[in-house]
PDB file of N, CA, C and O in Angstrom:
ATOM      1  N   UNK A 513      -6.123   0.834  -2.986  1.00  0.00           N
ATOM      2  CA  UNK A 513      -6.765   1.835  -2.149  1.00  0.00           C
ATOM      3  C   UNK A 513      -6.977   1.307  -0.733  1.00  0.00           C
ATOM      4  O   UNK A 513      -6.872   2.128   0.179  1.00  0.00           O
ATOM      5  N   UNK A 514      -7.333  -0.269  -0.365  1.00  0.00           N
ATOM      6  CA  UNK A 514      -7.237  -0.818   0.554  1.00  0.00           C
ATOM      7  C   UNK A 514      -6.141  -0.559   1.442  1.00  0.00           C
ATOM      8  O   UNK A 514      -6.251  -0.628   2.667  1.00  0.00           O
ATOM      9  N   UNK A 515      -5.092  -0.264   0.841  1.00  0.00           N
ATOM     10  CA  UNK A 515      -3.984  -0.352   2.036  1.00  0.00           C
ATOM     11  C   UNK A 515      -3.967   0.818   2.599  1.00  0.00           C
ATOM     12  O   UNK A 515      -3.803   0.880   3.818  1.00  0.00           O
ATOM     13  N   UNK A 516      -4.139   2.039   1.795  1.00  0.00           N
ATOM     14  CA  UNK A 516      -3.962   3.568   2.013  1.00  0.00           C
ATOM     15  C   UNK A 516      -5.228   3.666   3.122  1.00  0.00           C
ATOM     16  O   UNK A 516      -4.851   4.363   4.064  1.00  0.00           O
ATOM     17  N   UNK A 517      -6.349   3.281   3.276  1.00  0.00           N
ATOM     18  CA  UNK A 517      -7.565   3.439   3.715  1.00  0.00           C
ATOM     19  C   UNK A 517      -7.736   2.385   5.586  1.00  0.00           C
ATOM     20  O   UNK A 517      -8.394   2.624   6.599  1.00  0.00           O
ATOM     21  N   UNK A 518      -6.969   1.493   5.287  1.00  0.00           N
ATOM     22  CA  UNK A 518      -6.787   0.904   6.817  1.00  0.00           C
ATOM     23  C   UNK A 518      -5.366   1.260   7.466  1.00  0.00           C
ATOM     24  O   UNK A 518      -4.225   1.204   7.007  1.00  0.00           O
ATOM     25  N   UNK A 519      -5.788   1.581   8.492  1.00  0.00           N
ATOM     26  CA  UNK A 519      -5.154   1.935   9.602  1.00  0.00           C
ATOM     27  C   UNK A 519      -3.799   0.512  10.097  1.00  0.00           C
ATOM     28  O   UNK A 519      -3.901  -0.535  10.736  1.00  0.00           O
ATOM     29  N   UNK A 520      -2.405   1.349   9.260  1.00  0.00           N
ATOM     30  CA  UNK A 520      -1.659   0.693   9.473  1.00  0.00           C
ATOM     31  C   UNK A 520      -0.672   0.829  10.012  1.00  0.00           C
ATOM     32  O   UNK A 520      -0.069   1.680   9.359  1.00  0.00           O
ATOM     33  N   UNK A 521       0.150   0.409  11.143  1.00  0.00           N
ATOM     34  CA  UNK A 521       0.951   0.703  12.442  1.00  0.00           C
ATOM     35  C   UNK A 521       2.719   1.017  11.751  1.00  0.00           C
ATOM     36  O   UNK A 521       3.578   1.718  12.287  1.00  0.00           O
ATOM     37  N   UNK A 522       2.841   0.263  10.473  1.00  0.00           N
ATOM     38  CA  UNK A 522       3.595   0.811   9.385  1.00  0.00           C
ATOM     39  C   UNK A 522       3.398   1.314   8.090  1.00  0.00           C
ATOM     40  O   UNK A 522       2.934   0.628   7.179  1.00  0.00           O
ATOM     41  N   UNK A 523       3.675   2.281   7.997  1.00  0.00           N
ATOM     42  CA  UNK A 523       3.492   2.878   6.722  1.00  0.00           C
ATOM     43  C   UNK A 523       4.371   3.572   6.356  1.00  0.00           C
ATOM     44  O   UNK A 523       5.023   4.465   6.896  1.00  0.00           O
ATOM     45  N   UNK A 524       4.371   2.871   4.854  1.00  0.00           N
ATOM     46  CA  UNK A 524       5.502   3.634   3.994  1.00  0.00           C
ATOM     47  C   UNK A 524       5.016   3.684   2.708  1.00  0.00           C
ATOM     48  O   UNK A 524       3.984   3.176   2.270  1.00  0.00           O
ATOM     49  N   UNK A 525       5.909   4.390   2.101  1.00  0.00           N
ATOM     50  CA  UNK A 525       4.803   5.140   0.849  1.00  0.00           C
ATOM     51  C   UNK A 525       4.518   4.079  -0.371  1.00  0.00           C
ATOM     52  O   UNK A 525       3.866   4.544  -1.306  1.00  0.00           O
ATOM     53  N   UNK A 526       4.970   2.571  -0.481  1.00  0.00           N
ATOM     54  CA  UNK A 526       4.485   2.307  -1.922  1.00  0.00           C
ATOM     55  C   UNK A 526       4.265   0.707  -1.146  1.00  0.00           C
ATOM     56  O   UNK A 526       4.889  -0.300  -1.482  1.00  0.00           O
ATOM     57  N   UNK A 527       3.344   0.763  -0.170  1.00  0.00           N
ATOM     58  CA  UNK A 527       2.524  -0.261   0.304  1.00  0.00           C
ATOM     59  C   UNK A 527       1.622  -1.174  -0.753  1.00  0.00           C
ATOM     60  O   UNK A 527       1.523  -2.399  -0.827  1.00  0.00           O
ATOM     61  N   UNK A 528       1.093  -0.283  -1.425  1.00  0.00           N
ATOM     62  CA  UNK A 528       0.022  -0.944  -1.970  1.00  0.00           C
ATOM     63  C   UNK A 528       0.476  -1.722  -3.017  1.00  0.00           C
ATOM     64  O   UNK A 528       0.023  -2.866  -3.039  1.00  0.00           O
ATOM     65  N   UNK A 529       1.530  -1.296  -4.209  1.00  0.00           N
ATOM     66  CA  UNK A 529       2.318  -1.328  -5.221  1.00  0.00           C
ATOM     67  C   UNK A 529       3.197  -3.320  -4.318  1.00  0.00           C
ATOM     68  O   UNK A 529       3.030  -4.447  -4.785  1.00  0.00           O
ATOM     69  N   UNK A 530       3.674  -3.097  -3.571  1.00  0.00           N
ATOM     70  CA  UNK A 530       4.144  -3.796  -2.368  1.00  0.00           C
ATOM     71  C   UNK A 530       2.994  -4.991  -2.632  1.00  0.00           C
ATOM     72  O   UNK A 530       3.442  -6.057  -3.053  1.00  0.00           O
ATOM     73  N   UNK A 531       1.958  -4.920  -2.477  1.00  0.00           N
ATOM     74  CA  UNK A 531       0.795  -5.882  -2.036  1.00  0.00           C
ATOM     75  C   UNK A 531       0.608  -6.101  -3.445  1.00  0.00           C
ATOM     76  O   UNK A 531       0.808  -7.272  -3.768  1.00  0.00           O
ATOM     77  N   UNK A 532       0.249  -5.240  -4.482  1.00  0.00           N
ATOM     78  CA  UNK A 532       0.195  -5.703  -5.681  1.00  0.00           C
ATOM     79  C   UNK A 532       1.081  -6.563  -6.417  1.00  0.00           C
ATOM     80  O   UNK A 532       0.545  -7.063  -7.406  1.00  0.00           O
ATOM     81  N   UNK A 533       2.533  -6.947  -6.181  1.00  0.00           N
ATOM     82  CA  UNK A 533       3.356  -7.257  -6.675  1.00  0.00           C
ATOM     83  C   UNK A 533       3.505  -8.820  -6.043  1.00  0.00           C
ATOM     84  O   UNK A 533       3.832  -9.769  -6.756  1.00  0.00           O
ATOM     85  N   UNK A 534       3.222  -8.941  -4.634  1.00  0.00           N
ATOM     86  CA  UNK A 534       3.212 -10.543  -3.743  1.00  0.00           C
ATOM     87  C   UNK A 534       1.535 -10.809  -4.690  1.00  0.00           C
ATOM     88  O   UNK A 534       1.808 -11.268  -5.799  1.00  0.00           O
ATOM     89  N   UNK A 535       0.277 -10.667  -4.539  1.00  0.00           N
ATOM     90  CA  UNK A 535      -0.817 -10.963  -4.818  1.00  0.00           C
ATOM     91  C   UNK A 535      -0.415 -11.630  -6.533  1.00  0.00           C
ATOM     92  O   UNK A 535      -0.723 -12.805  -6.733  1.00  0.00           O
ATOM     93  N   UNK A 536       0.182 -10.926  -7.555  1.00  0.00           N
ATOM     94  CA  UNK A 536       0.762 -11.148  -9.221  1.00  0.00           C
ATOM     95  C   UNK A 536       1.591 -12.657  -8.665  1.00  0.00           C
ATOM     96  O   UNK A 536       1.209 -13.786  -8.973  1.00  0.00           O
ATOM     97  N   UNK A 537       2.764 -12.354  -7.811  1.00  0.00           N
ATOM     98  CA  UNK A 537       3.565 -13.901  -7.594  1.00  0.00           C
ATOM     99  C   UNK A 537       2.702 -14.785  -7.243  1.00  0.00           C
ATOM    100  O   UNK A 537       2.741 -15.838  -7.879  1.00  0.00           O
ATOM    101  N   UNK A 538       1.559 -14.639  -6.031  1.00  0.00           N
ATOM    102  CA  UNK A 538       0.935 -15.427  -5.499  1.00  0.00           C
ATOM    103  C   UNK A 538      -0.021 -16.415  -6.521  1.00  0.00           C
ATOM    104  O   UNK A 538      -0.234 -17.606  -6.293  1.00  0.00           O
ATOM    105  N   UNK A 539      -0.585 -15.605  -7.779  1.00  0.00           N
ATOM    106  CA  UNK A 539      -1.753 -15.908  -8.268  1.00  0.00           C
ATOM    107  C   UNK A 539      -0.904 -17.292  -9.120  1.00  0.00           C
ATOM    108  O   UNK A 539      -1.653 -18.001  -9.791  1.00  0.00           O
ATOM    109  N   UNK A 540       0.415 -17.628  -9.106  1.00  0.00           N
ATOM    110  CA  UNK A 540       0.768 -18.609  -9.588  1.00  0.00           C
ATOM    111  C   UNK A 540       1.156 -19.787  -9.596  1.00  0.00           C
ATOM    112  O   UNK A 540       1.666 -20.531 -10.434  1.00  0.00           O
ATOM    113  N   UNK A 541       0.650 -19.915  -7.872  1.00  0.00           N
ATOM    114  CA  UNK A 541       0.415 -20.791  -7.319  1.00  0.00           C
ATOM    115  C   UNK A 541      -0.612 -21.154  -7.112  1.00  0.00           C
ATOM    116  O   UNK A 541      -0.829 -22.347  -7.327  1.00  0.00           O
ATOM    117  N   UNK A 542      -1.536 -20.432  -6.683  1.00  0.00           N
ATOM    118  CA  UNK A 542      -2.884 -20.172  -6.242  1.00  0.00           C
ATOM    119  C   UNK A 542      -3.842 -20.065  -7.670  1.00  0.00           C
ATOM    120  O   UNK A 542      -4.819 -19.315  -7.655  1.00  0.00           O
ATOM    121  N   UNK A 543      -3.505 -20.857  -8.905  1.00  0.00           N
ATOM    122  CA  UNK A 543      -4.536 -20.256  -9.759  1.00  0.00           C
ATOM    123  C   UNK A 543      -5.797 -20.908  -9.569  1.00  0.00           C
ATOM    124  O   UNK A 543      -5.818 -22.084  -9.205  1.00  0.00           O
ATOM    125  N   UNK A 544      -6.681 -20.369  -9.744  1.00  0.00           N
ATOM    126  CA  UNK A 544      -8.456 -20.657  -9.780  1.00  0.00           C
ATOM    127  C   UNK A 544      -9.079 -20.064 -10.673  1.00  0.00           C
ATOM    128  O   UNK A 544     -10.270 -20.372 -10.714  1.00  0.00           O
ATOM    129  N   UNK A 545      -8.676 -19.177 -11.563  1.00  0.00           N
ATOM    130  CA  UNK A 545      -9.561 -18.454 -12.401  1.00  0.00           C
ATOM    131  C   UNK A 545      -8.698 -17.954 -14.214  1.00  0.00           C
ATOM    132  O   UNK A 545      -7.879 -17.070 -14.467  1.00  0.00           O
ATOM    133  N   UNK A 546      -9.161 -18.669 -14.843  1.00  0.00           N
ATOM    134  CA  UNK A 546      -8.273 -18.229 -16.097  1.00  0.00           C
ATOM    135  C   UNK A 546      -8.181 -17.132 -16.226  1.00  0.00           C
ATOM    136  O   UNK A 546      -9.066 -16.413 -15.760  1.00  0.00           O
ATOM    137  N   UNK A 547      -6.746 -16.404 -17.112  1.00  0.00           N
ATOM    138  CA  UNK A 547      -6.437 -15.303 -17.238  1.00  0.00           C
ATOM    139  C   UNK A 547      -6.252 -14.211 -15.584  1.00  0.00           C
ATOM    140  O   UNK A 547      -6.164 -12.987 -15.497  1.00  0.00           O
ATOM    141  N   UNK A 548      -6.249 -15.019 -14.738  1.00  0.00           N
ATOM    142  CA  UNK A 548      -6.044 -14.138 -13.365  1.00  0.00           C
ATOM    143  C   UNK A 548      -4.597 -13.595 -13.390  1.00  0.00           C
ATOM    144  O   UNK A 548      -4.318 -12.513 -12.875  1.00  0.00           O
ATOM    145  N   UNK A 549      -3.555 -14.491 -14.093  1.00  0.00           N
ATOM    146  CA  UNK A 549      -2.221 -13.214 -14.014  1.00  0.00           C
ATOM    147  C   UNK A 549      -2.296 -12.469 -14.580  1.00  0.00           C
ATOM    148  O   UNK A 549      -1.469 -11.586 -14.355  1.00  0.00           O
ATOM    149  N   UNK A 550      -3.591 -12.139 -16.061  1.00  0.00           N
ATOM    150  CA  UNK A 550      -3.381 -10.882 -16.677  1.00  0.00           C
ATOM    151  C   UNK A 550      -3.929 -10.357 -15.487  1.00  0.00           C
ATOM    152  O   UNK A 550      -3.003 -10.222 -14.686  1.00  0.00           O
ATOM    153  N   UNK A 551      -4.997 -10.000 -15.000  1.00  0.00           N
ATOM    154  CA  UNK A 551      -5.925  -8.709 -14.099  1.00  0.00           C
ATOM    155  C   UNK A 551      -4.625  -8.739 -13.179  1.00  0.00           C
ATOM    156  O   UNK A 551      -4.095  -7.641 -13.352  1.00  0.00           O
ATOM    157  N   UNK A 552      -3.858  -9.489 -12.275  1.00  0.00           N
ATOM    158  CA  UNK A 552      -3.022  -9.461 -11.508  1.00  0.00           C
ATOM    159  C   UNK A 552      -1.767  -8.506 -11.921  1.00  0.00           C
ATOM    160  O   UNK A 552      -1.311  -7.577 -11.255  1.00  0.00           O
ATOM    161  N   UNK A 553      -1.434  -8.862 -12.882  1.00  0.00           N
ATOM    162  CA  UNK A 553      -0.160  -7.700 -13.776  1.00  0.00           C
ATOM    163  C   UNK A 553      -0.329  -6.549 -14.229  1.00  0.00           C
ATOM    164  O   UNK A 553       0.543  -5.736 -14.536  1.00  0.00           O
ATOM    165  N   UNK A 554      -2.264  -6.366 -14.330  1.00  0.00           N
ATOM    166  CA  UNK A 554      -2.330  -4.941 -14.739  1.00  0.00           C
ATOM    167  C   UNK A 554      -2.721  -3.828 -13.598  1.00  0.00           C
ATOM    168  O   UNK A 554      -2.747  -2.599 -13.656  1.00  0.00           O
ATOM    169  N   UNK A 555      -3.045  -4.845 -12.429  1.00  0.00           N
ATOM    170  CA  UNK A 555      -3.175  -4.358 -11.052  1.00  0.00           C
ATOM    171  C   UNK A 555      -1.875  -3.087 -10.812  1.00  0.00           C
ATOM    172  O   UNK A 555      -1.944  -1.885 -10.556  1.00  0.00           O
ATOM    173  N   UNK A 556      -0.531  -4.184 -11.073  1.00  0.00           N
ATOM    174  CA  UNK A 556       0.571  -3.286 -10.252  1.00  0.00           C
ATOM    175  C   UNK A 556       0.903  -2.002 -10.839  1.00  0.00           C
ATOM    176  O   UNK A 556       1.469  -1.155 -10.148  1.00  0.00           O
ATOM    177  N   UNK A 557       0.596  -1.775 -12.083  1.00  0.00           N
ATOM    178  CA  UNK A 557       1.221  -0.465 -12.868  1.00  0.00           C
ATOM    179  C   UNK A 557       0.300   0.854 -12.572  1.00  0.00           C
ATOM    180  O   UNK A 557       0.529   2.008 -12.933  1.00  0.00           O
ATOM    181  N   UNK A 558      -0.973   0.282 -11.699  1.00  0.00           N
ATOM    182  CA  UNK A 558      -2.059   1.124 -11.332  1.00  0.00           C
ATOM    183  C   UNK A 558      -1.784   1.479 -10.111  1.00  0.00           C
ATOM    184  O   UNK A 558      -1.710   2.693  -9.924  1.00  0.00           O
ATOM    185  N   UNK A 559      -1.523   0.445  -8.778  1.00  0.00           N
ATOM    186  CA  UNK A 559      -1.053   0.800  -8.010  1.00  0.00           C
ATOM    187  C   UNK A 559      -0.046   1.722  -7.652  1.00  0.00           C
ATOM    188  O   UNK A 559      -0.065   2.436  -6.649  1.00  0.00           O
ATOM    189  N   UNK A 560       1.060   1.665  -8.736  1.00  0.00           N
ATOM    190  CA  UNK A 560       1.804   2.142  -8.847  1.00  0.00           C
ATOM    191  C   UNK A 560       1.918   3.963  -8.658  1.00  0.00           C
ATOM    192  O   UNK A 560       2.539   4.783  -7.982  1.00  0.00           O
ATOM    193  N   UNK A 561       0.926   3.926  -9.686  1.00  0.00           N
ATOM    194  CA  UNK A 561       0.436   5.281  -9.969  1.00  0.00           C
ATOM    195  C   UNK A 561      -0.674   5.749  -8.742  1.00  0.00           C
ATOM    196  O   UNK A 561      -0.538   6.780  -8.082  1.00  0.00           O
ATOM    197  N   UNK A 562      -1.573   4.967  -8.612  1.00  0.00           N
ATOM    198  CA  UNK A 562      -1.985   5.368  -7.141  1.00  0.00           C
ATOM    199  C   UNK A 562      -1.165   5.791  -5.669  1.00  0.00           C
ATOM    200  O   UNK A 562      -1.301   6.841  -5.040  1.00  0.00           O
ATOM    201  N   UNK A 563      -0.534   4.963  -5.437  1.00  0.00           N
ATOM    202  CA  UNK A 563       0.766   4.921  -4.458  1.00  0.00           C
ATOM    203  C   UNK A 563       1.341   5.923  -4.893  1.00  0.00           C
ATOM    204  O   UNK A 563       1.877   6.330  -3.863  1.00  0.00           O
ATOM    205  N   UNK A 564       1.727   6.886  -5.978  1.00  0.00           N
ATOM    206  CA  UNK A 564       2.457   8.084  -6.385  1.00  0.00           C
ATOM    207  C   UNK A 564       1.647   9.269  -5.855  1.00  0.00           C
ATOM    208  O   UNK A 564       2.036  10.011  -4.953  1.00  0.00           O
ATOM    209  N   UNK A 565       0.451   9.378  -6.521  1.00  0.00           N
ATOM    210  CA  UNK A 565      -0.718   9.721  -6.177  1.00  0.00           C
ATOM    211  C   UNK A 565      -0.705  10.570  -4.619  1.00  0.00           C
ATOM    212  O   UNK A 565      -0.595  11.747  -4.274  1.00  0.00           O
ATOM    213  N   UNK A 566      -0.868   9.368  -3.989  1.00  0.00           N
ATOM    214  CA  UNK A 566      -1.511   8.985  -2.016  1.00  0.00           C
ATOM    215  C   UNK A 566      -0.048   9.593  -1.652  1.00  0.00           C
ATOM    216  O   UNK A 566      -0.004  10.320  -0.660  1.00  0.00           O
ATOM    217  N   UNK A 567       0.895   9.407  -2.217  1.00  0.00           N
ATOM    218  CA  UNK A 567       2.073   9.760  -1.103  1.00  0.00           C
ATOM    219  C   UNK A 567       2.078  11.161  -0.299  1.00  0.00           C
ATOM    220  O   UNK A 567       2.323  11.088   0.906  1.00  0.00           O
ATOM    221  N   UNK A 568       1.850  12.324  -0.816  1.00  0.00           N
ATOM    222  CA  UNK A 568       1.356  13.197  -0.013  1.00  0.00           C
ATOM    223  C   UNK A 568       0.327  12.751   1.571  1.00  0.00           C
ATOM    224  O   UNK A 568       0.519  12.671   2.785  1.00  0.00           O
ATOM    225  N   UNK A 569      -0.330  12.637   0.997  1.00  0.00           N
ATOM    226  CA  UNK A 569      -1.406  11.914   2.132  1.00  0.00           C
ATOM    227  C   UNK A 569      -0.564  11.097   2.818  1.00  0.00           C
ATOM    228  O   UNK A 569      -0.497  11.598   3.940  1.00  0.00           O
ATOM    229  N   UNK A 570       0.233   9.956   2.777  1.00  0.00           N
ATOM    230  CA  UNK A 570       0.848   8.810   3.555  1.00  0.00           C
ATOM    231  C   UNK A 570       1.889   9.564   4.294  1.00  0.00           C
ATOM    232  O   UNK A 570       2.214   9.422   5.473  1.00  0.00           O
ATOM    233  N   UNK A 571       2.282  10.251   3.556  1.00  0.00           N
ATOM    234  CA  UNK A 571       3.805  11.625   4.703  1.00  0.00           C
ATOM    235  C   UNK A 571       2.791  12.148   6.023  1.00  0.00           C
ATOM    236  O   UNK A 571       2.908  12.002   7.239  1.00  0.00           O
ATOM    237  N   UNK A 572       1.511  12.980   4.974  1.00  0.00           N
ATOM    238  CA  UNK A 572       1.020  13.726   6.282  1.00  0.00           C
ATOM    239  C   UNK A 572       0.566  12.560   7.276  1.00  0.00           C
ATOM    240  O   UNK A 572       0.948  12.840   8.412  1.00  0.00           O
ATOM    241  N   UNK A 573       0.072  11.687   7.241  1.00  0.00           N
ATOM    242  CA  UNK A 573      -0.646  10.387   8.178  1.00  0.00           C
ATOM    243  C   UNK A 573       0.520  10.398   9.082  1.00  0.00           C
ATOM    244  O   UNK A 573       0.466  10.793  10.246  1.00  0.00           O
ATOM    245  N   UNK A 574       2.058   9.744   8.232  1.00  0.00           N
ATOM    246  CA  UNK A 574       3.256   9.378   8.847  1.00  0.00           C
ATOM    247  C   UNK A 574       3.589  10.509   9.899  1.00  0.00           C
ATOM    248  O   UNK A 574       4.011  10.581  11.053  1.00  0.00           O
ATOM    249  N   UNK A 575       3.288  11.125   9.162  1.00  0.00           N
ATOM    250  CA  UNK A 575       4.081  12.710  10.447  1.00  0.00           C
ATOM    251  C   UNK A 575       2.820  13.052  11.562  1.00  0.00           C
ATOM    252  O   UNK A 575       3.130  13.637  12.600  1.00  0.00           O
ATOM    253  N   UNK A 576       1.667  12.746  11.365  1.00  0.00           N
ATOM    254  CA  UNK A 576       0.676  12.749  12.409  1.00  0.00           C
ATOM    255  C   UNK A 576       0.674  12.008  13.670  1.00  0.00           C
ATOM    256  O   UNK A 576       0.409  12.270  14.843  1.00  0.00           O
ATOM    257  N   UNK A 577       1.094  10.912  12.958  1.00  0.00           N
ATOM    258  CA  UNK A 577       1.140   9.526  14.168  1.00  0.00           C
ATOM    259  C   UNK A 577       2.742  10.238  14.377  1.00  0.00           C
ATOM    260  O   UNK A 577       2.787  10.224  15.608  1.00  0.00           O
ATOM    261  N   UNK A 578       3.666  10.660  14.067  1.00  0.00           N
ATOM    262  CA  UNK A 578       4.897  10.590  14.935  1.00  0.00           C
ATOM    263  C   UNK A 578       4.455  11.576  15.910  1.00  0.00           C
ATOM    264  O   UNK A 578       4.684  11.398  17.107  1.00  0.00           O
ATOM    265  N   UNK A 579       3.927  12.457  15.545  1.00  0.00           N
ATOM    266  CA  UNK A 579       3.614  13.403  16.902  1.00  0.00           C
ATOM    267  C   UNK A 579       2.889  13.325  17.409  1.00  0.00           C
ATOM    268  O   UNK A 579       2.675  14.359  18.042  1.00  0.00           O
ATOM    269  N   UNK A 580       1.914  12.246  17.646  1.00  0.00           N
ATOM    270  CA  UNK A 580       0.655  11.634  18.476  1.00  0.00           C
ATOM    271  C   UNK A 580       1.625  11.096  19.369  1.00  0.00           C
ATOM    272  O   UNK A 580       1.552  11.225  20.591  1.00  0.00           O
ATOM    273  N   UNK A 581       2.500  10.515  18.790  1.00  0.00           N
ATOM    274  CA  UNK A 581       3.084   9.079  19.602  1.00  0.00           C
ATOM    275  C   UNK A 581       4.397   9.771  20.724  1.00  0.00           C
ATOM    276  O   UNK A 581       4.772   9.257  21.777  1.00  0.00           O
ATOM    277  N   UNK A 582       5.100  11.565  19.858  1.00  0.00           N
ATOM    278  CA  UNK A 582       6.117  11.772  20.427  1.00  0.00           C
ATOM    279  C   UNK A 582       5.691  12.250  22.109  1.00  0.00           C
ATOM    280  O   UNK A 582       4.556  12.703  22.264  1.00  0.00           O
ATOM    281  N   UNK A 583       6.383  12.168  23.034  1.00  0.00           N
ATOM    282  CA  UNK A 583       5.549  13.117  23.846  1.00  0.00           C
ATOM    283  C   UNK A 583       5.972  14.248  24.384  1.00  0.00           C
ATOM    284  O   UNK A 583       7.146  14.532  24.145  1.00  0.00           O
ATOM    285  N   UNK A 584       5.363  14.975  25.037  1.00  0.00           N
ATOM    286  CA  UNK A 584       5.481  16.752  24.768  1.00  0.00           C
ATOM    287  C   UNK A 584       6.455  16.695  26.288  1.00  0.00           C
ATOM    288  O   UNK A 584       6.270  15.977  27.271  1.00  0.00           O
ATOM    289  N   UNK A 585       7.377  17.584  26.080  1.00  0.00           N
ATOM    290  CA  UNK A 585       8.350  17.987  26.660  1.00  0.00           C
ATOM    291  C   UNK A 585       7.569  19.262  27.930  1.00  0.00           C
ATOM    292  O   UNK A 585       7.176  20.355  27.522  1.00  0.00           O
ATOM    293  N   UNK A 586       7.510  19.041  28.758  1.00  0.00           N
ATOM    294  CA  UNK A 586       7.035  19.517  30.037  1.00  0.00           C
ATOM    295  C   UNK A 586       8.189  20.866  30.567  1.00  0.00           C
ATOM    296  O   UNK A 586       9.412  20.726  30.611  1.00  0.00           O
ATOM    297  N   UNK A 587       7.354  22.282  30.973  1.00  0.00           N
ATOM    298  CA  UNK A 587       8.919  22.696  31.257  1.00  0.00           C
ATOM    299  C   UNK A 587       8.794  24.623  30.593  1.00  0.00           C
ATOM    300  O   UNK A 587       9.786  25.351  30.620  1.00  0.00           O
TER     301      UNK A 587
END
C-alpha cells in the first residue's frame, strides 16, 4: 500500500508486487529474524492482488500527471 500511497515520479501498475519480490530476495541476505522468508513470501501473492486491485487508481494518477505535465496548446 506504501508504494500506491507515495507520490512517485514513475509509476507503473505492479510497483508494489515489484518491491515485494526484491524485499523476499533481500531477506536472504539480510536475515535477522527467524522465519522472515515465510512473512516475506506471503507478502508477494498479496501484493499481487492488491496491485490488481489499485490498477484502476494507478492509470487514473498516470493519466493525471500526463496532463498536468502536457502543456496546453495556445491558439
Amino acid at each position: 500500500m506504501k508504494v500506491h500511497l507515495n507520490d512517485h515520479d514513475i509509476l507503473h501498475p505492479y510497483l508494489g508486487t515489484k518491491s515485494a519480490v526484491k524485499n523476499f530476495i533481500r531477506s536472504f541476505s539480510d536475515f535477522y529474524l527467524y522465519g522472515q522468508q515465510v512473512v516475506m513470501a506471503t507478502d508477494v501473492p498479496f501484493c499481487f492482488i492488491a496491485d490488481t486491485l489499485l490498477f484502476p487508481y494507478d492509470l487514473m494518477v498516470k493519466l493525471r500527471r500526463h496532463q498536468r505535465q502536457r502543456p496546453v496548446p495556445s491558439g
